[in-house]
Structure formats: C-alpha cells, structure tokens
Coordinates of C-alpha atoms and ligand atoms in Angstrom, one line a residue:
X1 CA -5.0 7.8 -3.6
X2 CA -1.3 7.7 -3.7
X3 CA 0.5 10.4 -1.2
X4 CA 4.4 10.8 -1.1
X5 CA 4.5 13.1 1.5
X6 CA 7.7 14.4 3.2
X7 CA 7.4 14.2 7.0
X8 CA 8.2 17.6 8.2
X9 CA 8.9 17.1 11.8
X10 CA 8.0 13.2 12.1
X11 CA 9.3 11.5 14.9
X12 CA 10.0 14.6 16.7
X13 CA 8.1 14.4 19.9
X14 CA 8.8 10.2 20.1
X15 CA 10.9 8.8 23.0
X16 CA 14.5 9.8 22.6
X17 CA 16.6 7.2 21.6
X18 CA 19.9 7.9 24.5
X19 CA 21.2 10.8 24.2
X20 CA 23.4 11.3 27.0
X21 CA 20.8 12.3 28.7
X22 CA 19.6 9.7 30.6
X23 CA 17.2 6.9 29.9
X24 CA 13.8 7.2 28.7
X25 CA 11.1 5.3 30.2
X26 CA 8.2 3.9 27.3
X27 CA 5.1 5.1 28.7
X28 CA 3.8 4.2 32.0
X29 CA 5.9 5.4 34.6
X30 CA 4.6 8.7 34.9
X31 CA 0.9 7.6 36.8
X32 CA 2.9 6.4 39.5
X33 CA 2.6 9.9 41.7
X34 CA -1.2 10.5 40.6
X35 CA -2.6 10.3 44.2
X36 CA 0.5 11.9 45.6
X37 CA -0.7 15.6 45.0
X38 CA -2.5 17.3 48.0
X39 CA -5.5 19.3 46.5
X40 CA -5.2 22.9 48.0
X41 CA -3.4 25.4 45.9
X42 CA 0.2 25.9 46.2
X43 CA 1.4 29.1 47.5
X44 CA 2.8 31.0 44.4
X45 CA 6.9 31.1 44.4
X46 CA 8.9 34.1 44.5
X47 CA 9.7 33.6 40.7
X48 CA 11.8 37.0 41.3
X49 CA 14.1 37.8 38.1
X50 CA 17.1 36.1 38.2
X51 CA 16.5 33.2 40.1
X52 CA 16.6 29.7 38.2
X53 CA 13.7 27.6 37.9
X54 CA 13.9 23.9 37.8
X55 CA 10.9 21.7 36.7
X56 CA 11.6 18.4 38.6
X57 CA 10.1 15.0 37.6
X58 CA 8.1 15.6 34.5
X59 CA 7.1 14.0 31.5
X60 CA 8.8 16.1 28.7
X61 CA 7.7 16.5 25.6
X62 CA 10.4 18.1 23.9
X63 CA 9.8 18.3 20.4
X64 CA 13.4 18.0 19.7
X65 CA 14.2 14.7 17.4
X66 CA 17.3 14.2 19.5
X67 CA 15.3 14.6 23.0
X68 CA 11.9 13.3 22.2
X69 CA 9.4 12.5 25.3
X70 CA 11.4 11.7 28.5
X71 CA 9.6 10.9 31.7
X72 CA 10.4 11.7 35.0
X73 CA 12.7 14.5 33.6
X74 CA 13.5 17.7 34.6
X75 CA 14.2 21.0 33.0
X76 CA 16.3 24.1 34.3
X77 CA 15.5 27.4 33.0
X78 CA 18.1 29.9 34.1
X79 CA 17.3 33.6 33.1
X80 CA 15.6 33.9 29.3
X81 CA 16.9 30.1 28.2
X82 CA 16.5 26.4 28.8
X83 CA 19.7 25.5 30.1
X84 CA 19.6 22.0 30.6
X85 CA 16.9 18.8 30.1
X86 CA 17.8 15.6 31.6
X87 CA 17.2 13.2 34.6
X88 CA 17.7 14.1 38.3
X89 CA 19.5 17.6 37.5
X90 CA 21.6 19.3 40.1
X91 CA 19.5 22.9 41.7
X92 CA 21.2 25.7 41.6
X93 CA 21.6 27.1 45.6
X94 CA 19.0 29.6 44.5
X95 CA 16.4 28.1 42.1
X96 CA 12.4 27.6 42.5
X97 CA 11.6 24.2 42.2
X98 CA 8.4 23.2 40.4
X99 CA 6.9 19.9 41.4
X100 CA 6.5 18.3 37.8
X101 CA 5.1 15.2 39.2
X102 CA 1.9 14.8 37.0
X103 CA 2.4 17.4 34.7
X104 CA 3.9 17.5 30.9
X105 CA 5.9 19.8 29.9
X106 CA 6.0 21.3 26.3
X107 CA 7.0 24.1 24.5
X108 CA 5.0 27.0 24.3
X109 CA 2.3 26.9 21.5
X110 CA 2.9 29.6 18.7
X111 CA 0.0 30.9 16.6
X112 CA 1.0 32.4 13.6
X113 CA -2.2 34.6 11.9
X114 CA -4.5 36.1 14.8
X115 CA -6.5 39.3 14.1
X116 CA -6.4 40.4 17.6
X117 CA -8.1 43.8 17.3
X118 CA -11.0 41.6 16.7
X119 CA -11.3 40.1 19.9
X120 CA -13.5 42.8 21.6
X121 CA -16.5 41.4 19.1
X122 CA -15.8 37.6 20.7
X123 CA -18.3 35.2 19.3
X124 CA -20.5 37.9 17.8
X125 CA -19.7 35.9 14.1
X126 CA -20.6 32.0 15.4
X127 CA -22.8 31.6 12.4
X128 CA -20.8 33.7 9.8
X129 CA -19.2 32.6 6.8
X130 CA -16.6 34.6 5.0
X131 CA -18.9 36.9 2.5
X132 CA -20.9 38.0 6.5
X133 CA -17.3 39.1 7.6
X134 CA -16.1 40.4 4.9
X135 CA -19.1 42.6 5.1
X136 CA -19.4 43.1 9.1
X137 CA -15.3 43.5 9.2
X138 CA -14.2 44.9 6.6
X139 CA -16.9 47.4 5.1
X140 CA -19.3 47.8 7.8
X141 CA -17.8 47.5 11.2
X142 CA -14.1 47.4 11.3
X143 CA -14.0 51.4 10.3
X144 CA -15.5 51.6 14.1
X145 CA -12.1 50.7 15.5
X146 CA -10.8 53.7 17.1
X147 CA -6.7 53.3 18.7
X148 CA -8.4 52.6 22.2
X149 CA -10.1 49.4 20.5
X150 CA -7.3 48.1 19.1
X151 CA -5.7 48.0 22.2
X152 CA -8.6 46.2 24.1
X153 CA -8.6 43.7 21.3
X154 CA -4.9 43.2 21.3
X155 CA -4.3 43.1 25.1
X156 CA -7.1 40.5 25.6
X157 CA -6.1 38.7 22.9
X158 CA -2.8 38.4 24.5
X159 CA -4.4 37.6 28.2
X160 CA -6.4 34.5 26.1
X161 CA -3.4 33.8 24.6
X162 CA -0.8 33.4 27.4
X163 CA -3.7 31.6 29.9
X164 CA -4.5 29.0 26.8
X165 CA -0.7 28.2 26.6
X166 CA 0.2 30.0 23.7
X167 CA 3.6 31.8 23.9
X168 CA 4.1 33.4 21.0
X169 CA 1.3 35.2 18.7
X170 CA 1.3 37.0 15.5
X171 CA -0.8 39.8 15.3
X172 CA -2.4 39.9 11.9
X173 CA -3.3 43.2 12.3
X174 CA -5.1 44.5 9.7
X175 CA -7.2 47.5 11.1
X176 CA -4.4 50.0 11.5
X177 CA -5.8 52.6 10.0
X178 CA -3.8 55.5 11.6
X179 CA -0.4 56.1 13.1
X180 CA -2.1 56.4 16.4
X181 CA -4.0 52.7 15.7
X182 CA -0.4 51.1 14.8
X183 CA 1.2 52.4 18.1
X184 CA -1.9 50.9 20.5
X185 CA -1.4 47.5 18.8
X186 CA 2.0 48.0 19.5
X187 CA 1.9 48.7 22.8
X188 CA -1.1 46.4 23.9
X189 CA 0.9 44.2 22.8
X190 CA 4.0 44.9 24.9
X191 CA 2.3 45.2 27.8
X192 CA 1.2 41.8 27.6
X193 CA 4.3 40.2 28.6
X194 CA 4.1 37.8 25.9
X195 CA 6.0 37.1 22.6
X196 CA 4.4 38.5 19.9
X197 CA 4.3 39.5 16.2
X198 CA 2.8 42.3 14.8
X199 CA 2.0 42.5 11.7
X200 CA 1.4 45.8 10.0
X201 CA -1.6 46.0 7.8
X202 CA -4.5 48.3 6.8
X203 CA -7.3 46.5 5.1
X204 CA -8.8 50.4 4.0
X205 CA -6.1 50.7 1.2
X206 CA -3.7 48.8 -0.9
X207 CA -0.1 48.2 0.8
X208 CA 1.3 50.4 -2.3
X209 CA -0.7 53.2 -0.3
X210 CA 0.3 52.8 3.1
X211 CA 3.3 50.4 3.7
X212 CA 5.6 53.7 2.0
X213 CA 3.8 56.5 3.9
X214 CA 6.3 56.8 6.4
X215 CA 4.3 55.3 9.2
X216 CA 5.7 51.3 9.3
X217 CA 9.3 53.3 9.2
X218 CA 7.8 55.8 12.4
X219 CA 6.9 52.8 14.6
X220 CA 10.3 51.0 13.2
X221 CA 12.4 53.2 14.7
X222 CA 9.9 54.1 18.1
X223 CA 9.2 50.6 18.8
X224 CA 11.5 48.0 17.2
X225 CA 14.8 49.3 17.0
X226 CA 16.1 45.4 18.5
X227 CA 15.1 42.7 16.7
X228 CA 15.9 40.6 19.9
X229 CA 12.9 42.0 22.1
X230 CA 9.8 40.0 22.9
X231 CA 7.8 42.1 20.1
X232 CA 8.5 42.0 16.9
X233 CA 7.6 43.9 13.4
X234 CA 6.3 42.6 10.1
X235 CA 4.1 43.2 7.2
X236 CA 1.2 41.6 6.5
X237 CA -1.5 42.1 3.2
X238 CA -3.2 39.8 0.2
X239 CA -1.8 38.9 -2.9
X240 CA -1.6 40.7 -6.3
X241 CA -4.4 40.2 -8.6
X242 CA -4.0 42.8 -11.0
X243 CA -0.3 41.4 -13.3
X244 CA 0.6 45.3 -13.5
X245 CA 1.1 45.1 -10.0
X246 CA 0.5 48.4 -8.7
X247 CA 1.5 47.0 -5.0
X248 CA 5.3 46.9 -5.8
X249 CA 6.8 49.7 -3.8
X250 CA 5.2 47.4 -1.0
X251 CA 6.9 44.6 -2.1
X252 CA 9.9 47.2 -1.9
X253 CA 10.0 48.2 1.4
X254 CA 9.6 45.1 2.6
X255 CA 12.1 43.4 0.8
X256 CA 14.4 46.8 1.8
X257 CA 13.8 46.5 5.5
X258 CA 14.2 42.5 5.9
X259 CA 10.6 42.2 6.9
X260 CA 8.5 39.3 6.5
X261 CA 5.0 39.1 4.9
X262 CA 2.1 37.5 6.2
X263 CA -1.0 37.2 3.1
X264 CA -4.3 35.4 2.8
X265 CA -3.5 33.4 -0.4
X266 CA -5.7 30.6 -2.0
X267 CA -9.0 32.2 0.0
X268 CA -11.4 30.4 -2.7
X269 CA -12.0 33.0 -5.6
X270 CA -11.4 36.5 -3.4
X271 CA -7.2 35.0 -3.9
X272 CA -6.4 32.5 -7.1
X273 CA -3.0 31.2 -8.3
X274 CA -2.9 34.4 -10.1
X275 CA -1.7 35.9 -7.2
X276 CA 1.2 33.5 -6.6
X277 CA 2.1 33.6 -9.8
X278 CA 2.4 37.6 -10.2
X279 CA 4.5 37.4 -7.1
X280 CA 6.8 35.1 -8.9
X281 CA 6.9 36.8 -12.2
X282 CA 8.3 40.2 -9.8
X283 CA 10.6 38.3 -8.0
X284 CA 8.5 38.4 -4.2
X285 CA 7.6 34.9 -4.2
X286 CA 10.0 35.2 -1.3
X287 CA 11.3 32.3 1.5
X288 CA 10.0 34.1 4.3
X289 CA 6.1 34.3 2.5
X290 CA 3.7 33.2 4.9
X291 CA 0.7 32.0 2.7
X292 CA -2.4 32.2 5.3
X293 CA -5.0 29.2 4.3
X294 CA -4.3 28.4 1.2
X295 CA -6.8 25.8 0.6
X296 CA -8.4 27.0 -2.9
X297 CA -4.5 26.6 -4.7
X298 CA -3.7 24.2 -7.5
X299 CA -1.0 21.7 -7.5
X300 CA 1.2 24.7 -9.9
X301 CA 0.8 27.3 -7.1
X302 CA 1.7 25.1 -4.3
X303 CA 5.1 24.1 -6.6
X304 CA 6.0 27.6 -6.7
X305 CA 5.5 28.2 -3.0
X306 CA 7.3 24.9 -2.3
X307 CA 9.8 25.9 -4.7
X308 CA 10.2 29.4 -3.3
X309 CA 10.8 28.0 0.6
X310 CA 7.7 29.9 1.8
X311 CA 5.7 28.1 4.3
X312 CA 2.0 27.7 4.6
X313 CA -0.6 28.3 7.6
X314 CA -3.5 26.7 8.4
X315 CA -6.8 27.9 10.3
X316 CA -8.7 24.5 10.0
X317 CA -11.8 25.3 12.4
X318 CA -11.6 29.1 10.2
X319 CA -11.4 27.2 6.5
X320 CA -14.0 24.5 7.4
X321 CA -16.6 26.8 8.9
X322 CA -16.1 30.3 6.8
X323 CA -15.2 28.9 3.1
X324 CA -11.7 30.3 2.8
X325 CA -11.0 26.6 1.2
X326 CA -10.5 23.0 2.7
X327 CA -7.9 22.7 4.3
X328 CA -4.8 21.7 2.9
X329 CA -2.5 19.6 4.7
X330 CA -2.8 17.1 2.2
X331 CA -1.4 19.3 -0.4
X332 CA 1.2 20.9 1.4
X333 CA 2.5 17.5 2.2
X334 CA 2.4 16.4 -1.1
X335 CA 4.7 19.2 -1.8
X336 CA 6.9 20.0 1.2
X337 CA 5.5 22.8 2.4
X338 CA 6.4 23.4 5.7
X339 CA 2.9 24.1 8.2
X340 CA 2.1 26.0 10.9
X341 CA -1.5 26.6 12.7
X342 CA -3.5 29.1 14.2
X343 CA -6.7 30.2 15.0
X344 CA -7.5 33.4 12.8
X345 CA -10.2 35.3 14.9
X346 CA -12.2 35.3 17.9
X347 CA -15.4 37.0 16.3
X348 CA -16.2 33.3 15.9
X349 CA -13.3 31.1 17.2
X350 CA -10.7 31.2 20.3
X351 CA -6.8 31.1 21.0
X352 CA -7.1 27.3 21.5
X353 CA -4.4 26.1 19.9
X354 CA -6.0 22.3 21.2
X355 CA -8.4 23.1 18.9
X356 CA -6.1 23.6 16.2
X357 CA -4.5 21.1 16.3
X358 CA -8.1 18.6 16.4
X359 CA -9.6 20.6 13.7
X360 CA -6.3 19.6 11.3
X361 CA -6.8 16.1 12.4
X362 CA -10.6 16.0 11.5
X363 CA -10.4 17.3 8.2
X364 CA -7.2 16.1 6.9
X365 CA -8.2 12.4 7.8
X366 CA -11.8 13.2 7.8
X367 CA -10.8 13.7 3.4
X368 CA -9.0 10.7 3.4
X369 CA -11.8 8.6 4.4
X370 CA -14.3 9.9 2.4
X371 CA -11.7 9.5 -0.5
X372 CA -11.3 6.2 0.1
X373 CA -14.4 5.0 1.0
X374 CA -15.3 7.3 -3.4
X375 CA -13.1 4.3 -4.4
X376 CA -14.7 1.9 -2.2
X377 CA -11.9 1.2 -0.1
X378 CA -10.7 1.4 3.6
X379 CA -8.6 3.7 5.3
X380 CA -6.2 0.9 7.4
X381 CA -3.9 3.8 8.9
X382 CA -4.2 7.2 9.0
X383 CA -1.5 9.4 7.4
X384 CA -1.4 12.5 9.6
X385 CA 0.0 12.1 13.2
X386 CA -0.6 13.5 16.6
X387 CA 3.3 14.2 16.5
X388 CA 2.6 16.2 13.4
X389 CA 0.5 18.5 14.2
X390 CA 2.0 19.0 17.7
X391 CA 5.0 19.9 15.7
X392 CA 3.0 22.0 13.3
X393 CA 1.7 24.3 16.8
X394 CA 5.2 24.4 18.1
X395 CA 8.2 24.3 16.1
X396 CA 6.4 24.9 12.7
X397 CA 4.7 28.2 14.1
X398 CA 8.7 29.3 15.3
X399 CA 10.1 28.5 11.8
X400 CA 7.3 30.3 10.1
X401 CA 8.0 33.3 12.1
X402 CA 11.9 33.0 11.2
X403 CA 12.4 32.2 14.8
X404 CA 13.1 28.3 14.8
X405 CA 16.2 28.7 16.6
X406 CA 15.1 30.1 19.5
X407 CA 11.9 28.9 19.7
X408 CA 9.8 26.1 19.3
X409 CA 11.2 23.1 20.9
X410 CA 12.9 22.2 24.9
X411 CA 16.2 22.2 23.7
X412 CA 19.0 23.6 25.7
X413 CA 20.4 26.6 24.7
X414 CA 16.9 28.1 23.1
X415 CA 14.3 30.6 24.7
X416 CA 12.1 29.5 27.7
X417 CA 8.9 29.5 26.4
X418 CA 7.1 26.8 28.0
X419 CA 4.0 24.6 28.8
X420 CA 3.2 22.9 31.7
X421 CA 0.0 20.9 31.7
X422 CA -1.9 18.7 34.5
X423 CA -1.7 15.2 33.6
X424 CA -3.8 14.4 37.4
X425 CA -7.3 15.8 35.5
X426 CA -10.4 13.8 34.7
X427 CA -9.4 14.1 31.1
X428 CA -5.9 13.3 31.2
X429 CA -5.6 10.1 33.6
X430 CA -4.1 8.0 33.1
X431 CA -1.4 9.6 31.7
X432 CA 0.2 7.0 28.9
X433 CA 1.1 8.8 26.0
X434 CA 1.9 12.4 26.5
X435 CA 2.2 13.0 22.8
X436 CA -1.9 11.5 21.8
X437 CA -3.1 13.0 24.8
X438 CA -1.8 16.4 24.7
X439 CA -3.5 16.5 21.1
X440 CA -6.8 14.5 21.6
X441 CA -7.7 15.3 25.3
X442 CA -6.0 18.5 26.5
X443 CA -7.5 21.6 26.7
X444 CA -7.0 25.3 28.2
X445 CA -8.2 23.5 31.2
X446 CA -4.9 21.6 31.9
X447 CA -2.9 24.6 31.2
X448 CA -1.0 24.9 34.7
X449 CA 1.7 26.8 33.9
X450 CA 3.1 29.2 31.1
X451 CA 6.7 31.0 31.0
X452 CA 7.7 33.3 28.8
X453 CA 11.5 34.1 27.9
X454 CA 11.8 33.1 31.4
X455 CA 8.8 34.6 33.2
X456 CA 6.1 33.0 35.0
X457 CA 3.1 34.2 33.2
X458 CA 0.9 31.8 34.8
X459 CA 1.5 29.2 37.5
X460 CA -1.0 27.0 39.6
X461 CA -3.9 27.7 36.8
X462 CA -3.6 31.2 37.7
X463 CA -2.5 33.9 35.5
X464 CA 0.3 36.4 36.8
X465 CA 0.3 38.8 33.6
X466 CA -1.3 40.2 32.0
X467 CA -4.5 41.5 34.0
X468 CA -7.8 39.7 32.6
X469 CA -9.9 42.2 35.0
X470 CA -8.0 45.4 33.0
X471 CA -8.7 42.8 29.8
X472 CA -12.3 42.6 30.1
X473 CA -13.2 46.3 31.0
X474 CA -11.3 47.9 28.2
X475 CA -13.1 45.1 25.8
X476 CA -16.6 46.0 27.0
X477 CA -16.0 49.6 26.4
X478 CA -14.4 48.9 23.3
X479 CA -17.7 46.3 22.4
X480 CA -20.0 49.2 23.7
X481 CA -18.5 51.8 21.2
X482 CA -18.9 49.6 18.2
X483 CA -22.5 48.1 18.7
X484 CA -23.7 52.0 19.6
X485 CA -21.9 52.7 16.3
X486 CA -23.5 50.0 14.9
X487 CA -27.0 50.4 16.4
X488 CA -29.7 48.1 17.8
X489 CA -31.1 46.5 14.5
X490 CA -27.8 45.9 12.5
X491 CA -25.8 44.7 15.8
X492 CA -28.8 42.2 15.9
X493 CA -29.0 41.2 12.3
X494 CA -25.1 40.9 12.2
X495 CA -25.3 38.0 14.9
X496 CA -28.1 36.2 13.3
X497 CA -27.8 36.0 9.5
X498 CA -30.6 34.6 7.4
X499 CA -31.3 31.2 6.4
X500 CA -28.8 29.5 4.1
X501 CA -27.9 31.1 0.7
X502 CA -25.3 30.0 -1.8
X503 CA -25.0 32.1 -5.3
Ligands
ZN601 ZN1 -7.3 35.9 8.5

C-alpha cells in the first residue's frame, strides 16, 4: 500500500531550529529539577486581571514550526495574549511568576464536535452502538431535554472540559428544540469561562424548518453581536439526501450570515457521498464545511471536500466503538484534508482529548498493520506521528473553527489559551520527549494548569472556574428528570442492550 500523504502540520512541535529565540536544548535537560519540587500545594497567586503572568523554566511545546519544543523556556502572557516565548525573559515589575520547572507547556486542546447537552446521561451508552443512540437520543430520550437540562449538560461539559485541558469546545448542539433551549446552551456556556462554540441545531426538524424561523437571528443579535468574545455562533445539521434539496433556505441563511456548518457526513449508510455531492451540485460544498466522521466516504467525495477546502473531524474512540465508519486519517491524508479531533459525547466517552489523540494512533496504524501484514508484509515505520495528532488536537481544531490565528499554537502575538502539564508524575518521569509523552502517557491527571484568553481557569490541579459542585447538582437533577421521564424498566434496558445483533 502506497500512501502520498501531504503532512499537514509535520514537524511542528520538533525542536526549533534558532530562531532568535534562544537555543534549544535536544531532550534531556529538563529532569534536571525533578527532586527540586517540595510536595505541599502552592498557595494559589493573586492572578487578578491585569497583571502579567510569566511561566519560567518550562519545556515548551509550541506547536509553531518556527518555535518548536524549547526547554527551560519561559512564556509571558500579558492580558488576553502570549506576548513573548524565549529563554530567561525579563518580569514585568508586576507579573505572577509560575514555577515551570517540571512542567510542559502547550497550547490549549480544542475539541471541535461535542454534544454537550448530553453530558447529564454520562456513561449511561458504554455499550451502545449508533442504531441504540439513535434510538435513546434522538427518538426516545432526547425530547426529555427541557432548557434547564441543556444547561446542566452544557455547563458540565464545559467544567470537564476546562479541568481535562481543553480550551476551546464546539458545542454540537443539536437538542435546541426551543428559543428558550438555544439561550440555556448559550448561557451555560458563557458562564463557563471557557472558549466555546455553539453550534445551532435541532435534530426534531430539518434545518429548512428551523434555521429561518427567526430564532438563530433572535440569539444572533441577544448573544453574539461580537464575533471577538469567548462564545461564538454557528450552525450545525447533516447532509442532503434528497437531490431536490428541500434544505436550501438553510444553506441560505448560513451562507447570508457568514456562519459556518458543522454536519455528520460519511456516518456509514444514515450519510453517503450523495450528500457531498448534492452540496456541490448547489454550490454549499463550502471551505468553512466541517465534515464530522467521515469514515464511510469514497475516494470521489473526499476529492470534492479536499477540493472544496473543507476540513474533516475525527471522533476515533466514537467511530470505532459506535459504527459511524473507520476512521479515516488515512484517507484524508491521501487527499489533504486538513484534521481535527474530538470526542463527540459523554453518554459513552469523555472530554479527553489524551484519548483522542491515542484512539487516532490505534486505528490509523492499527489499519496499516493489518494491511500489510493482508499482503504479507511488515510495517518497518509507522506513517502517523505523535506530532501529528498533537497538531491535529491543537492547531487543527483552531483552523477548523476558522480561528487558526488566534488560536492553536504558543506563538506571540495569539490568544493565551494554554496547557500546563506535570512532567514530576509516575507517568511522566523521566521527562525526555515532551512531544511522545504528552501523546502516549499524559492524561487529565497531569493537567496542572489551564488559562483561558488570559485567565487562570485552573492552577495547582485545582479548578478556579467554573464550579464542579454547581456542575454536578444541576446534572443530577437534570439525570433525575430524564430517567423519571423515562421510567425504571426502559432507563434499565437503555443501559444494557441485548446480546449482539447485526441485520
Ligand atoms: Zn456527533
């Protein structure tokens, strides 16, 4: 199997080759400080708005190609922006410094298709595949949602979110039934603190329906008259089947109000090519498509969307366990697609973008082997890199969501979303290459610290904001209301699903 992939990203997150900035070590430097670090907590700073904060003496993994990983490197972050990356930086007379001695620090993680609302039924669907959710979610369950429990789900979303170290989230939200729904997503999201996106959707109708019914143009102009606020507006619904494609005044508004579309395309045979193809027959096979999945596509579709400039995201632990499709980094490569991950839903999976980020690793060299070994030959190197998929999490999620220059990447001059992780753990000693090791052994564990646009969200493996305890009450409510709703036998059946069945 022959593969000429372009490397979207490659060589982003490697050692810097002298900038300016100060020489990189290669590797081993960074364990010197290990047994430095006295174990009691550190008081929390007074992170008060305003005041600079400068990460001293970390190992930085900056994803920018002209940065790459520096160690022993600091970072100032002076109001919403990185203002400088280098060695031995001066403190401004009123900074906090952060001891970054056995730490790495990375950009925030960006997740780019999360149904939040969701998240009050956390790991009721471990054992489901797609046809279970699409009956539990869609036709059974998900008309239980009331406003209330779209905020629960949203707002602890976000708290999961922000502790596992991902900055930036976009809401696929899909159960906004009402006015009243769309402004508690909204707002749950807000109050969160984080960077999100929501998108708009309403699996109970076609967009044609409700995209034009005045509501997406209510909450416009009530919530998102800035485009430069930490919450954000889009649109998100499926494909076209039908080629008279009733969903055009959609399409319209969309294309009218400069927002972007989020859709579950190439979802085995619920979402074909046909879908692609109708879109490019109307003209909405648009650069700013975000094609959710995408695994069940032929090599024509994938053209098109390559063709178009849209960009493709994958839910590996999602795709592998539900049925949407295998994964498909290996076609996306093939055509230049640009990637980004995420996590999908919390009714079986979590916010870990770790996870992500292993689960594209297992399958996408997990197929090359068994490839190879059809043709009895040998895998000698793997294809897909740690760096990619680090770079798929992080900058790939900000250029998906039209953000990739603000976002996505320790560069000066962008937004301070950032990362900090322990490198001093039983997992991550010794620390020898940031990049492999943030990928292959970190975990929501080693999340330390998380800004956003300049806030201390977290700090010391505490969260600041948002409030878990506020998190977890509204959810139980919220989970209360829907298995009453639901009632004893069917909440208990929906967990535990017969014995395997294909048809
Ligand atoms: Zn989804």
């Amino acid at each position: 199997m022959h593969r000429s992939r372009s490397r979207l990203g490659r060589r982003s997150f490697l050692v810097g080759a002298g900038t300016g900035l100060g020489t990189a070590g290669l590797g081993l430097g960074a364990t010197a400080t290990a047994t430095a670090r006295p174990q009691a907590p550190a008081p929390v700073p007074s992170f008060a708005p305003g005041r600079p904060i400068l990460f001293r003496g970390a190992t930085v993994v900056t994803g920018d190609p002209r940065l790459g990983t520096r160690q022993n490197a600091d970072v100032l972050v002076t109001g919403a922006t990185i203002k400088a990356v280098g060695p031995r930086l001066a403190a401004p007379s009123n900074a906090v410094v952060v001891d970054g001695r056995d730490r790495i620090l990375m950009p925030g993680m960006i997740d780019t298709h999360r149904h939040m609302w969701q998240t009050v039924l956390r790991g009721v669907g471990a054992e489901w595949t797609i046809a279970n959710y699409f009956r539990f979610m869609y036709e059974e369950w998900g008309p239980y949602w009331r406003p209330e429990d779209v905020y629960a789900g949203n707002y602890l979303s976000m708290v999961e979110a922000i502790n596992s170290g991902v900055t930036t989230s976009l809401d696929w939200s899909h159960a906004l039934y009402t006015y009243e729904h769309a402004e508690a997503a909204a707002d749950a999201l807000f109050d969160s603190r984080g960077r999100a996106r929501l998108a708009f959707g309403d699996i109970s109708a076609g967009p044609q329906k409700w995209a034009v019914d005045g509501d997406v143009d209510r909450l416009l102009r009530a919530r998102f008259s800035s485009k430069d606020q930490l919450v954000t507006l889009q649109l998100a619904w499926d494909p076209p089947g039908d080629p008279a494609f009733p969903e055009r005044p959609a399409w319209e508004f969309a294309r009218d109000r400069d927002l972007m579309v989020t859709q579950h395309a190439g979802v085995w045979d619920f979402s074909t090519d046909a879908g692609i193809s109708i879109l490019r027959d109307n003209g909405f096979l648009l650069p700013t498509n975000t094609y959710v999945h995408a695994g069940t596509l032929t090599d024509s579709a994938y053209r098109m969307i390559a063709d178009s400039g849209g960009n493709v995201s994958i839910s590996a632990e999602s795709e592998l366990n539900a049925g949407q499709g295998y994964p498909p980094t290996g076609k996306v490569r093939e055509h230049g697609i640009p990637v980004s991950l995420s996590m999908d839903t919390s009714v079986w999976w979590s916010s870990d973008m770790f996870s992500a980020m292993r689960a594209t690793l297992n399958a996408d060299r997990g197929l090359d082997h068994q490839a190879a070994h059809a043709e009895g030959k040998t895998v000698i190197n793997n294809d897909l890199r740690t760096e990619d998929v680090l770079h798929y999490a992080t900058q790939g999620g900000a250029d998906a969501l039209g953000l990739g220059s603000k976002l996505g990447s320790i560069t000066p001059g962008k937004l301070a979303d950032l990362v900090m992780l322990r490198a001093d753990t039983p997992s991550m000693v010794p620390l020898t290459n940031a990049v492999h090791q943030i990928v292959f052994q970190a975990s929501r564990a080693e999340v330390d610290t998380v800004l956003v646009n300049g806030r201390v969200l977290k700090y010391g493996g505490a969260l600041i904001a948002p409030d878990l305890k506020r998190a977890t009450r509204l959810a139980e409510a919220s989970r209360d209301h829907i298995r009453d709703k639901a009632g004893a036998q069917q909440w208990a059946a929906g967990q535990e699903p017969p014995p395997y069945q294909a048809a």
